[in-house]
Structure formats: structure tokens, C-alpha cells
PDB file of C-alpha atoms in Angstrom:
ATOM      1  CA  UNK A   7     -47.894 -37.869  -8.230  1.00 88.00           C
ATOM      2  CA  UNK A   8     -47.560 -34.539  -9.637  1.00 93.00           C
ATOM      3  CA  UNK A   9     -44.496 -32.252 -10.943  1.00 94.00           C
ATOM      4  CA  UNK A  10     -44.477 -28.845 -10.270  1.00 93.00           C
ATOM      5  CA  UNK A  11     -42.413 -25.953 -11.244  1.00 94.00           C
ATOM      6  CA  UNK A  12     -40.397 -24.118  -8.930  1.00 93.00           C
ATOM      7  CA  UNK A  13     -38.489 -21.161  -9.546  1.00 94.00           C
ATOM      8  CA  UNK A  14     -35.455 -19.705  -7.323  1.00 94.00           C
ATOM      9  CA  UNK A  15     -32.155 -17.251  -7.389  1.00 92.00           C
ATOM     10  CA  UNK A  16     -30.895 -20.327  -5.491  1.00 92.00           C
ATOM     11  CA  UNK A  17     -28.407 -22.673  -7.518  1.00 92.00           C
ATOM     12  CA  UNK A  18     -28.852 -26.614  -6.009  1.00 93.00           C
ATOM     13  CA  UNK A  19     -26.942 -29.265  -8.592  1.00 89.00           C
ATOM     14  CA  UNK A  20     -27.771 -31.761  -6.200  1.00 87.00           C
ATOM     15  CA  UNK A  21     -30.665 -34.665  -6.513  1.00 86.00           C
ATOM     16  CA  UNK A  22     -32.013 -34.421  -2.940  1.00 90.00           C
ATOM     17  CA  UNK A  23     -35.285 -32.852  -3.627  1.00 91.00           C
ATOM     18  CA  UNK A  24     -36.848 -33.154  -0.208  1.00 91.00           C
ATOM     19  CA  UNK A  25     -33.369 -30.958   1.728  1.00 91.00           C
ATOM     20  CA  UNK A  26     -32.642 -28.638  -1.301  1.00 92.00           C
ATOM     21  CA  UNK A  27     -31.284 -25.599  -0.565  1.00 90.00           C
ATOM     22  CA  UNK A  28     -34.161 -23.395  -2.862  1.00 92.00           C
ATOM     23  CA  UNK A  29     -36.432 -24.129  -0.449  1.00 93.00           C
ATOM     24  CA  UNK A  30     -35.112 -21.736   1.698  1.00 90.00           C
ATOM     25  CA  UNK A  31     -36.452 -18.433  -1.155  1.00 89.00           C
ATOM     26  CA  UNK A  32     -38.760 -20.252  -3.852  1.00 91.00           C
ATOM     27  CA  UNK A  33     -41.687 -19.273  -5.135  1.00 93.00           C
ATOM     28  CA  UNK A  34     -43.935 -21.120  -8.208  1.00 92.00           C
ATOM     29  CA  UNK A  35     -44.111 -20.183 -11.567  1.00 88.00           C
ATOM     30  CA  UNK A  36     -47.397 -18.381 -11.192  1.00 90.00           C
ATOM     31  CA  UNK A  37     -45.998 -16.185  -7.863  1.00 92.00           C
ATOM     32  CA  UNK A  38     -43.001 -14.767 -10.005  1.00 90.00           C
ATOM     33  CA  UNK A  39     -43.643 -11.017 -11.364  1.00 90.00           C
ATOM     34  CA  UNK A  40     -41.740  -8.855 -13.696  1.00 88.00           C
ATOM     35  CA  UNK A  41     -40.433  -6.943 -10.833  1.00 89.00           C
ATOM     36  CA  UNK A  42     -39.002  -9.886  -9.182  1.00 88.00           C
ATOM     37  CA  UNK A  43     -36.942 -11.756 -12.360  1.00 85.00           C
ATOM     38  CA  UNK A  44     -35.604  -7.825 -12.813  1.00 86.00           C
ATOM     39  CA  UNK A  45     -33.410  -7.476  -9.341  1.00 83.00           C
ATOM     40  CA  UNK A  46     -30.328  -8.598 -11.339  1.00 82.00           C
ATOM     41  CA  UNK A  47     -30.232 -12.193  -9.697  1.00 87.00           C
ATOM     42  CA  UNK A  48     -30.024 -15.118 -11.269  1.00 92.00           C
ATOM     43  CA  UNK A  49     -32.653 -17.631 -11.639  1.00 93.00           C
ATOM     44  CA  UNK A  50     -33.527 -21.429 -11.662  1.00 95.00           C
ATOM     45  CA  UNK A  51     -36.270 -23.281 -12.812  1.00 95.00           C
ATOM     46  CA  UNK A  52     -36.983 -26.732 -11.378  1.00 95.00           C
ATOM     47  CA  UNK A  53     -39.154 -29.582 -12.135  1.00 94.00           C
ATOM     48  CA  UNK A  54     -39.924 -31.595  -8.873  1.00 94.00           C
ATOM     49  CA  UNK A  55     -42.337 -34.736  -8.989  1.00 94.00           C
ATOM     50  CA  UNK A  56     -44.638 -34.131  -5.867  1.00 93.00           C
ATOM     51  CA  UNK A  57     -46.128 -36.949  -3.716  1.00 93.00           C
ATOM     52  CA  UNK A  58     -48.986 -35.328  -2.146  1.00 92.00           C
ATOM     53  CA  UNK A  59     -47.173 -32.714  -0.489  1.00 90.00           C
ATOM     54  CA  UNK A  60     -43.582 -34.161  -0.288  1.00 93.00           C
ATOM     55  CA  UNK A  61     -41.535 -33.540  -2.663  1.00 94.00           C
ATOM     56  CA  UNK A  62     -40.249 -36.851  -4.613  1.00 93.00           C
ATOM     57  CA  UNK A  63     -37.328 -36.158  -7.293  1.00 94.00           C
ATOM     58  CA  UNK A  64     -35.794 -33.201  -9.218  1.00 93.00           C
ATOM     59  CA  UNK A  65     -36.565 -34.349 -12.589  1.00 92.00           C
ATOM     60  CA  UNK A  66     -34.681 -30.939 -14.334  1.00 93.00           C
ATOM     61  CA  UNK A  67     -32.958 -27.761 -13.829  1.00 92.00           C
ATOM     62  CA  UNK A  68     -32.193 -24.841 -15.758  1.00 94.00           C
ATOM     63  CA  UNK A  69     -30.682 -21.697 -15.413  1.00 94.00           C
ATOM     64  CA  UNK A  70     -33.269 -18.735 -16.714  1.00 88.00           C
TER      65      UNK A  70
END
């Protein structure tokens, strides 16, 4: 298993990581440019535990 981070302007308080709502507009950590964290959005950063390609369990979230 692996854990990823995942960043989105989409708020999800809930623990189902495979049918989160920031899958709908997320990108990873690397994808994110200075332009993009400036549009006057808010972000989120997640920590997901991967399994292969599925995702597992939101292990934390933080508004950034």
C-alpha cells in the first residue's frame, strides 16, 4: 500500500475515500502551480492510503 497526497478546492469531512467528492477536481501535490493555489479558492490537502490503484482510507485532512 501506498499514501499519496491529494490536493483539492473541494471540502469532503467524510471517511469514504473510494466516493469522495474531490475526486471530481483534484490534482497531486506535484500538478499544483503557483497560478493555481492563487484563484482565491480554498484548498485541501489529503492523505489517502492507496491499494494499487484504489484508493483505501483518508488517513488526514487539512485546510491549506
Amino acid at each position: 500500500m501506498t499514501n499519496e497526497t491529494v490536493l483539492s478546492t473541494i471540502e469532503y469531512k467524510g471517511k469514504d475515500a473510494q466516493n469522495a467528492d474531490f475526486w471530481k477536481d483534484c490534482y497531486h501535490e506535484d500538478e499544483v502551480t503557483p497560478e493555481m493555489r492563487t484563484t482565491g479558492k480554498q484548498w485541501f490537502k489529503y492523505q489517502v492510503k492507496f491499494d494499487g490503484t484504489k484508493p483505501i482510507q483518508i488517513t488526514k485532512s487539512e485546510k491549506i
